[in-house]
PDB file of C-alpha atoms and ligand atoms in Angstrom:
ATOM      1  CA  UNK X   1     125.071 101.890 138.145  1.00 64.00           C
ATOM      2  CA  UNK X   2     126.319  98.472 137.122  1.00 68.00           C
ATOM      3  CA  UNK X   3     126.246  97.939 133.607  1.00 74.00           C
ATOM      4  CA  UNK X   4     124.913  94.392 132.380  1.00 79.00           C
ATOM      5  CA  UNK X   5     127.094  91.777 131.137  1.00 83.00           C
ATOM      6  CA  UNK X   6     125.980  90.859 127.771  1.00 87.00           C
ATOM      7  CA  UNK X   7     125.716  87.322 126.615  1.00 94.00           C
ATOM      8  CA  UNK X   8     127.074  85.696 123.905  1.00 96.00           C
ATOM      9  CA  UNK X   9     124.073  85.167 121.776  1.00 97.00           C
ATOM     10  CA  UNK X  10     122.916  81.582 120.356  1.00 98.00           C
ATOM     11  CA  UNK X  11     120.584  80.325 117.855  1.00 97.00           C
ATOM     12  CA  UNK X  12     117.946  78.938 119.840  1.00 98.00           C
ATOM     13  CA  UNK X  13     114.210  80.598 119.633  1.00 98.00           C
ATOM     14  CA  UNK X  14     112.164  81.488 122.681  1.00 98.00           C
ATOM     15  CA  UNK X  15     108.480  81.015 121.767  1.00 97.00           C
ATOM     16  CA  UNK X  16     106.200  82.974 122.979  1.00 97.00           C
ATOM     17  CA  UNK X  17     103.405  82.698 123.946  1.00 96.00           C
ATOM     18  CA  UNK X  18     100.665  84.158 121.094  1.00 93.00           C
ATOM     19  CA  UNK X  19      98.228  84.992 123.911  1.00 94.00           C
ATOM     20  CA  UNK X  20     100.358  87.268 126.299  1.00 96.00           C
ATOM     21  CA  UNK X  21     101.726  90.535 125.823  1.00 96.00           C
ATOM     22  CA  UNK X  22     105.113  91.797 127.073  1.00 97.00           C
ATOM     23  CA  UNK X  23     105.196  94.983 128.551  1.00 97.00           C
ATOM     24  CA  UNK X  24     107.628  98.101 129.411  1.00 97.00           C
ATOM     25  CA  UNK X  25     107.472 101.584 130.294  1.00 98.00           C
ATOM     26  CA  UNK X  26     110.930 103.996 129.900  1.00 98.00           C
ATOM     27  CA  UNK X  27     111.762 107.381 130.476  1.00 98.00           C
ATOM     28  CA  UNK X  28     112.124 109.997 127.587  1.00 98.00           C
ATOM     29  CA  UNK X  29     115.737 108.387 126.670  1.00 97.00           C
ATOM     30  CA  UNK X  30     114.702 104.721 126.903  1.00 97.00           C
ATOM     31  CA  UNK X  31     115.811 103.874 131.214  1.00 98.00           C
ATOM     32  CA  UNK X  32     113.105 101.157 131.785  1.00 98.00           C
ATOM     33  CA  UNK X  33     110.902 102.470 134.732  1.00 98.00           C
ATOM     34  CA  UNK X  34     109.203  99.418 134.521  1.00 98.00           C
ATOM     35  CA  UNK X  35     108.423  95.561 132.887  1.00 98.00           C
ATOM     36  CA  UNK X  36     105.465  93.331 133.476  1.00 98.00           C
ATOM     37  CA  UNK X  37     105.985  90.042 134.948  1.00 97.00           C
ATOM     38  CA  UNK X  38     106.475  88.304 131.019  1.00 98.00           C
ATOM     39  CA  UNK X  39     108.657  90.563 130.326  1.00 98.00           C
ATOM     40  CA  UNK X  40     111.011  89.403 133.260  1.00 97.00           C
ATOM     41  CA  UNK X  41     109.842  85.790 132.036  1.00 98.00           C
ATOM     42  CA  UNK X  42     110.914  85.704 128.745  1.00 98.00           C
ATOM     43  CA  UNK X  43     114.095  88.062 128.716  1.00 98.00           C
ATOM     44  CA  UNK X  44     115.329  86.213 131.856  1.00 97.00           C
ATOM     45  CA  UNK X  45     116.020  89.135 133.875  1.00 97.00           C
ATOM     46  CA  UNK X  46     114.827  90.373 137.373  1.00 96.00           C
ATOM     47  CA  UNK X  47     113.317  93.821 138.013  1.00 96.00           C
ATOM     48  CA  UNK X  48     116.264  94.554 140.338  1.00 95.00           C
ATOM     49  CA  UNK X  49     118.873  93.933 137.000  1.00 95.00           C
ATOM     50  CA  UNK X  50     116.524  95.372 134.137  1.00 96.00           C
ATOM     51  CA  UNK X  51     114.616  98.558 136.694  1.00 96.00           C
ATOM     52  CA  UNK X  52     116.574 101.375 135.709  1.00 96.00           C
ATOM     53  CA  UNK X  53     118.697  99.791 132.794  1.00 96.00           C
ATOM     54  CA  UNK X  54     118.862 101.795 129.093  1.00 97.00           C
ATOM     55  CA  UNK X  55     116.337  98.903 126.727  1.00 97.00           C
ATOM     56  CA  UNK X  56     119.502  98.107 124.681  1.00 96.00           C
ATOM     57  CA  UNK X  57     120.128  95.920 127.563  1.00 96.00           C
ATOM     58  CA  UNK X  58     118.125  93.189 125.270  1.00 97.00           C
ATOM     59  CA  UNK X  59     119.356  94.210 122.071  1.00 97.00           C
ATOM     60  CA  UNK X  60     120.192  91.864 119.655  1.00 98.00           C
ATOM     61  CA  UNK X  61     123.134  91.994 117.209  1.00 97.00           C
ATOM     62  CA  UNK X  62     121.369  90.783 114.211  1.00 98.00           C
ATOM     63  CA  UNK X  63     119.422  93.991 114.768  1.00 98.00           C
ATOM     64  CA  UNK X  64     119.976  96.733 111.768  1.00 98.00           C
ATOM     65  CA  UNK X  65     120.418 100.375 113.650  1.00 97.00           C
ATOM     66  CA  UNK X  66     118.531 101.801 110.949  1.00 97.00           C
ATOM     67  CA  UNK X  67     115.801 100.238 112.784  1.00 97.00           C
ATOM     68  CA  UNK X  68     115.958 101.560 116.016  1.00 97.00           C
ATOM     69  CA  UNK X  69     117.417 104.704 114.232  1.00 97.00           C
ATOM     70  CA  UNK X  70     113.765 105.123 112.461  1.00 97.00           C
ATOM     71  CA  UNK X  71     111.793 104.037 116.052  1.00 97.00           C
ATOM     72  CA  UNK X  72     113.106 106.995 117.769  1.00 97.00           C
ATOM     73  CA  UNK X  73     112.177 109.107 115.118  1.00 97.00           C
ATOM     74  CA  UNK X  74     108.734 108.088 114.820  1.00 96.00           C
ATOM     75  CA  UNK X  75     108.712 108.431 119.145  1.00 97.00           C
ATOM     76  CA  UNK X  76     110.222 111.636 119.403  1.00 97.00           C
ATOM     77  CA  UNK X  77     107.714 112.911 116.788  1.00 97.00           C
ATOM     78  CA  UNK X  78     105.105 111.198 119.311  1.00 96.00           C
ATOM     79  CA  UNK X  79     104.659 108.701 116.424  1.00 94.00           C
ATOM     80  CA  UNK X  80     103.170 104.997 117.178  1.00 91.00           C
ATOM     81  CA  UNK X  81     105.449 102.792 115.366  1.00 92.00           C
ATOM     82  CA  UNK X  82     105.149  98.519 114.493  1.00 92.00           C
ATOM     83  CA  UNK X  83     108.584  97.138 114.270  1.00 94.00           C
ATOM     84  CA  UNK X  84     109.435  93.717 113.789  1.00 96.00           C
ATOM     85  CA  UNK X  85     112.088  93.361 116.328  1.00 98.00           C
ATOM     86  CA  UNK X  86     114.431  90.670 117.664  1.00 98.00           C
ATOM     87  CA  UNK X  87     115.566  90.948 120.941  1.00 98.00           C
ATOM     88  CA  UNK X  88     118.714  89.002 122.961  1.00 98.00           C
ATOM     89  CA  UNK X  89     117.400  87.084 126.383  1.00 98.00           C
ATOM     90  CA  UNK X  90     120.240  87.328 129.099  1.00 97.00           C
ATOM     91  CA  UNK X  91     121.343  83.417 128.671  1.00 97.00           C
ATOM     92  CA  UNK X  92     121.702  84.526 125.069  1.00 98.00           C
ATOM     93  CA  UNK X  93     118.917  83.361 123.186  1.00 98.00           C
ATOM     94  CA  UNK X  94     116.310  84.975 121.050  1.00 98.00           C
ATOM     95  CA  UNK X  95     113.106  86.248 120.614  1.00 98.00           C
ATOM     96  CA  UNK X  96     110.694  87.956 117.873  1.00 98.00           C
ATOM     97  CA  UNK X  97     108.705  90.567 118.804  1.00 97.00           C
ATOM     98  CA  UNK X  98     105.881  92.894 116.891  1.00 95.00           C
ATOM     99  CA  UNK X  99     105.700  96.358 118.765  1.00 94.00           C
ATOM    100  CA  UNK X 100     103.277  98.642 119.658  1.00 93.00           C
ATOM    101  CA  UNK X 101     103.992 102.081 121.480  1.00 94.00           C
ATOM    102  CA  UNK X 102     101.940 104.805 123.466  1.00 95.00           C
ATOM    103  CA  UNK X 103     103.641 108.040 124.168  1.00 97.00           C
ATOM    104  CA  UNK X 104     102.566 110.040 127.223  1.00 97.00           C
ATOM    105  CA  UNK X 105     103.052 113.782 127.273  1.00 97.00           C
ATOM    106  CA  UNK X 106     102.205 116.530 130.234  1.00 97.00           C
ATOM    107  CA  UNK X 107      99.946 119.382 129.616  1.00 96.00           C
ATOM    108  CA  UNK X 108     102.904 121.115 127.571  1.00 97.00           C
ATOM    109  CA  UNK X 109     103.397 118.256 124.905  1.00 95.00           C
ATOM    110  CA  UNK X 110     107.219 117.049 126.608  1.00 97.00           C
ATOM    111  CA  UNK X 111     107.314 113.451 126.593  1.00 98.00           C
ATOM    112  CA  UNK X 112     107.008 112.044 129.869  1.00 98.00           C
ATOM    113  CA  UNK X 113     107.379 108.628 129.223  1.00 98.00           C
ATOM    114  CA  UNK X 114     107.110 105.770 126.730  1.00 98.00           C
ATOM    115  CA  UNK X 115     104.801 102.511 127.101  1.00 97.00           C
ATOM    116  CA  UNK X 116     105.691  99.821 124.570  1.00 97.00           C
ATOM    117  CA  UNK X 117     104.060  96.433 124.247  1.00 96.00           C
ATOM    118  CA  UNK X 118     105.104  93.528 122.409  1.00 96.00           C
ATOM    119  CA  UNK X 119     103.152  90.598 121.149  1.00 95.00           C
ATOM    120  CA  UNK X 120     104.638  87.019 119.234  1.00 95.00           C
ATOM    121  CA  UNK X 121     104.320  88.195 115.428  1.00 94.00           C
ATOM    122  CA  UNK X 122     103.042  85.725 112.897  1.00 91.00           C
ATOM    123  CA  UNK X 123     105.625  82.585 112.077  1.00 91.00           C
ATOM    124  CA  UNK X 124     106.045  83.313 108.608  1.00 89.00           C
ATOM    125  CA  UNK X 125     106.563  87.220 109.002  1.00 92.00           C
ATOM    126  CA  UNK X 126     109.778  86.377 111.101  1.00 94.00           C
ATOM    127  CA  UNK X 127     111.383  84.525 107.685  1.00 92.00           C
ATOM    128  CA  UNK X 128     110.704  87.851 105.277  1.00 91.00           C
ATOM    129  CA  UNK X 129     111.723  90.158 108.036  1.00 95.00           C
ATOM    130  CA  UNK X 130     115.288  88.098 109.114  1.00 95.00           C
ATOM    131  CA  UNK X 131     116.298  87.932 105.338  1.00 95.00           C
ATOM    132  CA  UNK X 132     115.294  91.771 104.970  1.00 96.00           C
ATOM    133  CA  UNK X 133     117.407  93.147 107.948  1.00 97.00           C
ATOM    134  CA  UNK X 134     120.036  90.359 107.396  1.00 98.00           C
ATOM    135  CA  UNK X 135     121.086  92.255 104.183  1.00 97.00           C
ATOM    136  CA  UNK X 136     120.689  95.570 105.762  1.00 98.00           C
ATOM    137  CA  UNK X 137     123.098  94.631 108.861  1.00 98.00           C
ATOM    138  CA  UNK X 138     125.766  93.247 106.012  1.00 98.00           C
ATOM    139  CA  UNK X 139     125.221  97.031 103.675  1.00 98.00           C
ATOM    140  CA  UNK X 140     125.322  98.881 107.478  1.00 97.00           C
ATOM    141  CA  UNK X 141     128.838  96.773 108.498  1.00 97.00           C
ATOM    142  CA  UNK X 142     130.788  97.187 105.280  1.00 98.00           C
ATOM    143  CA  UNK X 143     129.496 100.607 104.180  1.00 97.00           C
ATOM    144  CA  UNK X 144     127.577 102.030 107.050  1.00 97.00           C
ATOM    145  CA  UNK X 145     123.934 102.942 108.418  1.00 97.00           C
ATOM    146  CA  UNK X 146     123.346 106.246 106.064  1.00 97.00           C
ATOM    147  CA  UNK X 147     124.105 103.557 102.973  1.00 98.00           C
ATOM    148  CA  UNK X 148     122.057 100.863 104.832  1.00 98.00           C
ATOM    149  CA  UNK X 149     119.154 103.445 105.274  1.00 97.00           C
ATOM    150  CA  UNK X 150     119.365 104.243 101.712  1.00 98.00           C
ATOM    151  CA  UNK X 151     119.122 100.512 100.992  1.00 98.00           C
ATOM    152  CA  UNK X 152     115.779 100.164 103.124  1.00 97.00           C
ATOM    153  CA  UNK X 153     114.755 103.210 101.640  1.00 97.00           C
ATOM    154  CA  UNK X 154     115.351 102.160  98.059  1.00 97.00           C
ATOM    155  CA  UNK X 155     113.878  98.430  99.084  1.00 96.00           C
ATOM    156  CA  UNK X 156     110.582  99.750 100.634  1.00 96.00           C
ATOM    157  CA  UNK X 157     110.596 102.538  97.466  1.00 96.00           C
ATOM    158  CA  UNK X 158     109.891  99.571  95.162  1.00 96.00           C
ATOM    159  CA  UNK X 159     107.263  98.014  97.003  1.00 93.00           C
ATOM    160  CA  UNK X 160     105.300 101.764  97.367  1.00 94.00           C
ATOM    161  CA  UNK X 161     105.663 101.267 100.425  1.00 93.00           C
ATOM    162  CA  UNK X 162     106.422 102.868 103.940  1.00 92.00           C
ATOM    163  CA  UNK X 163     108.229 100.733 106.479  1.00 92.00           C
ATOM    164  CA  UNK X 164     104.646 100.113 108.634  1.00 88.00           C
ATOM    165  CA  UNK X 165     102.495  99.189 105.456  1.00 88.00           C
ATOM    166  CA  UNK X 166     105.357  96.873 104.990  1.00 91.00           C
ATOM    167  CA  UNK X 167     105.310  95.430 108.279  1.00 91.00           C
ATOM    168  CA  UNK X 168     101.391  95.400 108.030  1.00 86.00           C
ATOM    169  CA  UNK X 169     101.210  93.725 105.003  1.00 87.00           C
ATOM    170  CA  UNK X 170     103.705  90.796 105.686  1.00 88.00           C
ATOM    171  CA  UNK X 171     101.842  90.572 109.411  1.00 86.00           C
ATOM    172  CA  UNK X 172      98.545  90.624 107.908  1.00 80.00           C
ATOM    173  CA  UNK X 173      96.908  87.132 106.819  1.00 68.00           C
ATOM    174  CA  UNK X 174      94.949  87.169 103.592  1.00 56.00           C
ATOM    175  CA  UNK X 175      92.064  86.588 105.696  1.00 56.00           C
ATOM    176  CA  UNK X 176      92.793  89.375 107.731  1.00 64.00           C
ATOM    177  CA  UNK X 177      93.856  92.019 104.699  1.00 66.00           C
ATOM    178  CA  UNK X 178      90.832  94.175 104.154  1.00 66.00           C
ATOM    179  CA  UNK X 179      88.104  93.700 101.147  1.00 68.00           C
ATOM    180  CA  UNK X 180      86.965  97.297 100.534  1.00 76.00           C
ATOM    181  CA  UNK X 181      87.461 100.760 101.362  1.00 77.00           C
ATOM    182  CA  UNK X 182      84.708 100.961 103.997  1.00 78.00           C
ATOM    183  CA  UNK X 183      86.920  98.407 105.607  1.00 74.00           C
ATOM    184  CA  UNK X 184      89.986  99.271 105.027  1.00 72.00           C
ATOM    185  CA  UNK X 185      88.714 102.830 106.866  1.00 75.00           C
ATOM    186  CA  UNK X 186      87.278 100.750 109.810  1.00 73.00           C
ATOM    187  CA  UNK X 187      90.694  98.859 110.297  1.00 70.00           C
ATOM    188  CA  UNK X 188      92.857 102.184 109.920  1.00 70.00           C
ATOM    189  CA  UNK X 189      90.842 103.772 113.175  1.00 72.00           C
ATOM    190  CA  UNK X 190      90.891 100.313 114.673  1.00 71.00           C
ATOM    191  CA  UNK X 191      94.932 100.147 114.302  1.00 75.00           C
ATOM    192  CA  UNK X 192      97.230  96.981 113.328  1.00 77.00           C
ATOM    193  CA  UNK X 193      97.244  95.902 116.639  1.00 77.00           C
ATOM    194  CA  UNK X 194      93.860  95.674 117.255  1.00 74.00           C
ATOM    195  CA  UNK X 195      93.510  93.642 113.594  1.00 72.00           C
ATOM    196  CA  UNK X 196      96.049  91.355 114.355  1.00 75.00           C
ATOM    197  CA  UNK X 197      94.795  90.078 117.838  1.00 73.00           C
ATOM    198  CA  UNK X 198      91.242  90.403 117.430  1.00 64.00           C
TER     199      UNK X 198
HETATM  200  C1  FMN S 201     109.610 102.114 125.164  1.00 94.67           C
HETATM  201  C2  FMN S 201     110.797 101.572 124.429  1.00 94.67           C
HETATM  202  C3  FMN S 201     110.894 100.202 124.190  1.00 94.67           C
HETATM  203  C4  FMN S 201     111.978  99.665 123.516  1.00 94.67           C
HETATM  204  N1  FMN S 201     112.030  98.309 123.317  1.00 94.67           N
HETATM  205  C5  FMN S 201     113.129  97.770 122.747  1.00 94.67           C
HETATM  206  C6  FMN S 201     113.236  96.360 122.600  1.00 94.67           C
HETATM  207  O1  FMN S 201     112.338  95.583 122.928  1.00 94.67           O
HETATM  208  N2  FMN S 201     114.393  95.878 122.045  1.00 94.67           N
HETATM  209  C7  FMN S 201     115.411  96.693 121.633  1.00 94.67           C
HETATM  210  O2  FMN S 201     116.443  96.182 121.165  1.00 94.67           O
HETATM  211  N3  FMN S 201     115.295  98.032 121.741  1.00 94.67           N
HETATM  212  C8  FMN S 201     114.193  98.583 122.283  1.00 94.67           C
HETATM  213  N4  FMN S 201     114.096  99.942 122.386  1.00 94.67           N
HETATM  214  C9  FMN S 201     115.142 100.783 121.740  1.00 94.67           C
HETATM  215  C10 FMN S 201     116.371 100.947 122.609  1.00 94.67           C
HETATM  216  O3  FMN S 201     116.189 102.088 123.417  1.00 94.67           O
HETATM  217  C11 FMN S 201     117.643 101.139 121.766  1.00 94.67           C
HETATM  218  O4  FMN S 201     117.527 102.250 120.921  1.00 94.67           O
HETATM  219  C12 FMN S 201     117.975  99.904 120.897  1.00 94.67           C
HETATM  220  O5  FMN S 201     118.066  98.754 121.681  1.00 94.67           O
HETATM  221  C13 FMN S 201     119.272 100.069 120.113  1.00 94.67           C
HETATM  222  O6  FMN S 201     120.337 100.306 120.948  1.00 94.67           O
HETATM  223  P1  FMN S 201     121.288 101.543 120.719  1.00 94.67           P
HETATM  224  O7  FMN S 201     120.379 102.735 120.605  1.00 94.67           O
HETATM  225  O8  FMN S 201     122.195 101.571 121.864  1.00 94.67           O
HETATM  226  O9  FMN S 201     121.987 101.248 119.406  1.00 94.67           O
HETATM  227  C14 FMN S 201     113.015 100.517 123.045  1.00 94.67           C
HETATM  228  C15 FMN S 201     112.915 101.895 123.278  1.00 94.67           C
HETATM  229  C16 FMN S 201     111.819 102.413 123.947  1.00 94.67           C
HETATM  230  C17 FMN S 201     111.727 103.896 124.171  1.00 94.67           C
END
């Protein structure tokens, strides 16, 4: 199949819009089966260039593997994972995305397919985030992901943290953070997605 020419990125910022979410479904190695009409919108494909493509075709460079590294963990294990991700539109500019995944299986537990849906992530996350993985993608180039993973790990260590109570807490609004532990139960059934778009 005819691979995609990538585009040279550039520094301008799609917005998106806070109210819509953008939508794909891949096969068990990540071939996009299929994209809802804003995902075609924003990323500036068609469904006859992205239908069938591996989803690195949006990929951006500023991207840390460690990232994506830790994202197919957390699917393969038929994990949900929240990932603050930026992704490359095909006339080269960007876009900030929060995920959200749903992992189908057959009667036998294989993965059939993945379903991943993507909504704009608050403003001021996308300044914490872009200074975090900048320093990761500059330890991953000059010494390599294991080193860069160690960083994260190390990084994420000192806040007690794991990578989604990270991402939760620098998504999460103070008006939005829980108050006690009855709530804090209700919002862990309810999931971050659910808290962040109510
Ligand atoms: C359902 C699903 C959705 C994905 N969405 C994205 C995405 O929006 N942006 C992205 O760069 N990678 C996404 N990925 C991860 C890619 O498959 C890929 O691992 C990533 O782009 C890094 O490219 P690489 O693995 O070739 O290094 C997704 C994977 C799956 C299974």
């Amino acid at each position: 199949m005819k691979t995609l020419k990538r585009p040279e990125p550039i520094n301008v910022e799609i917005m998106l819009d806070p109210k819509k979410t953008i939508m794909s479904k891949t096969d068990p190695k990540g071939i996009i089966e299929y994209a809802n009409d804003y995902f075609m919108e924003i990323c500036g494909y068609e469904e006859h260039e992205l239908i069938g493509q591996p989803h690195n075709v949006i990929r951006h460079p500023d991207m840390p593997k460690v990232i994506f590294k830790w994202l197919w963990q957390r699917l393969n294990a038929k994990e949900n994972i929240h990932a603050l991700v930026k992704n490359l539109a095909k006339d080269g500019r960007y876009y900030w995305v929060i995920t959200d995944f749903e992992v189908k299986q057959d009667e036998s537990g294989e993965i059939t397919s993945f379903f991943a849906r993507r909504k704009a992530p608050p403003r001021d996350t996308i300044e914490k985030v872009s200074e975090l993985y900048r320093k990761i993608l500059s330890i991953e180039q000059a010494r390599g992901v294991e080193v860069a993973e160690k960083y994260l790990i190390g990084y994420l260590e000192e806040k007690e943290m794991t990578y989604d109570e990270f991402i939760e807490d620098i998504c999460l609004t103070e008006t939005k953070k829980p108050v006690d532990l009855k709530e804090l139960q209700y919002y862990k059934r309810k999931g971050l997605f659910v808290r962040m778009f109510r």
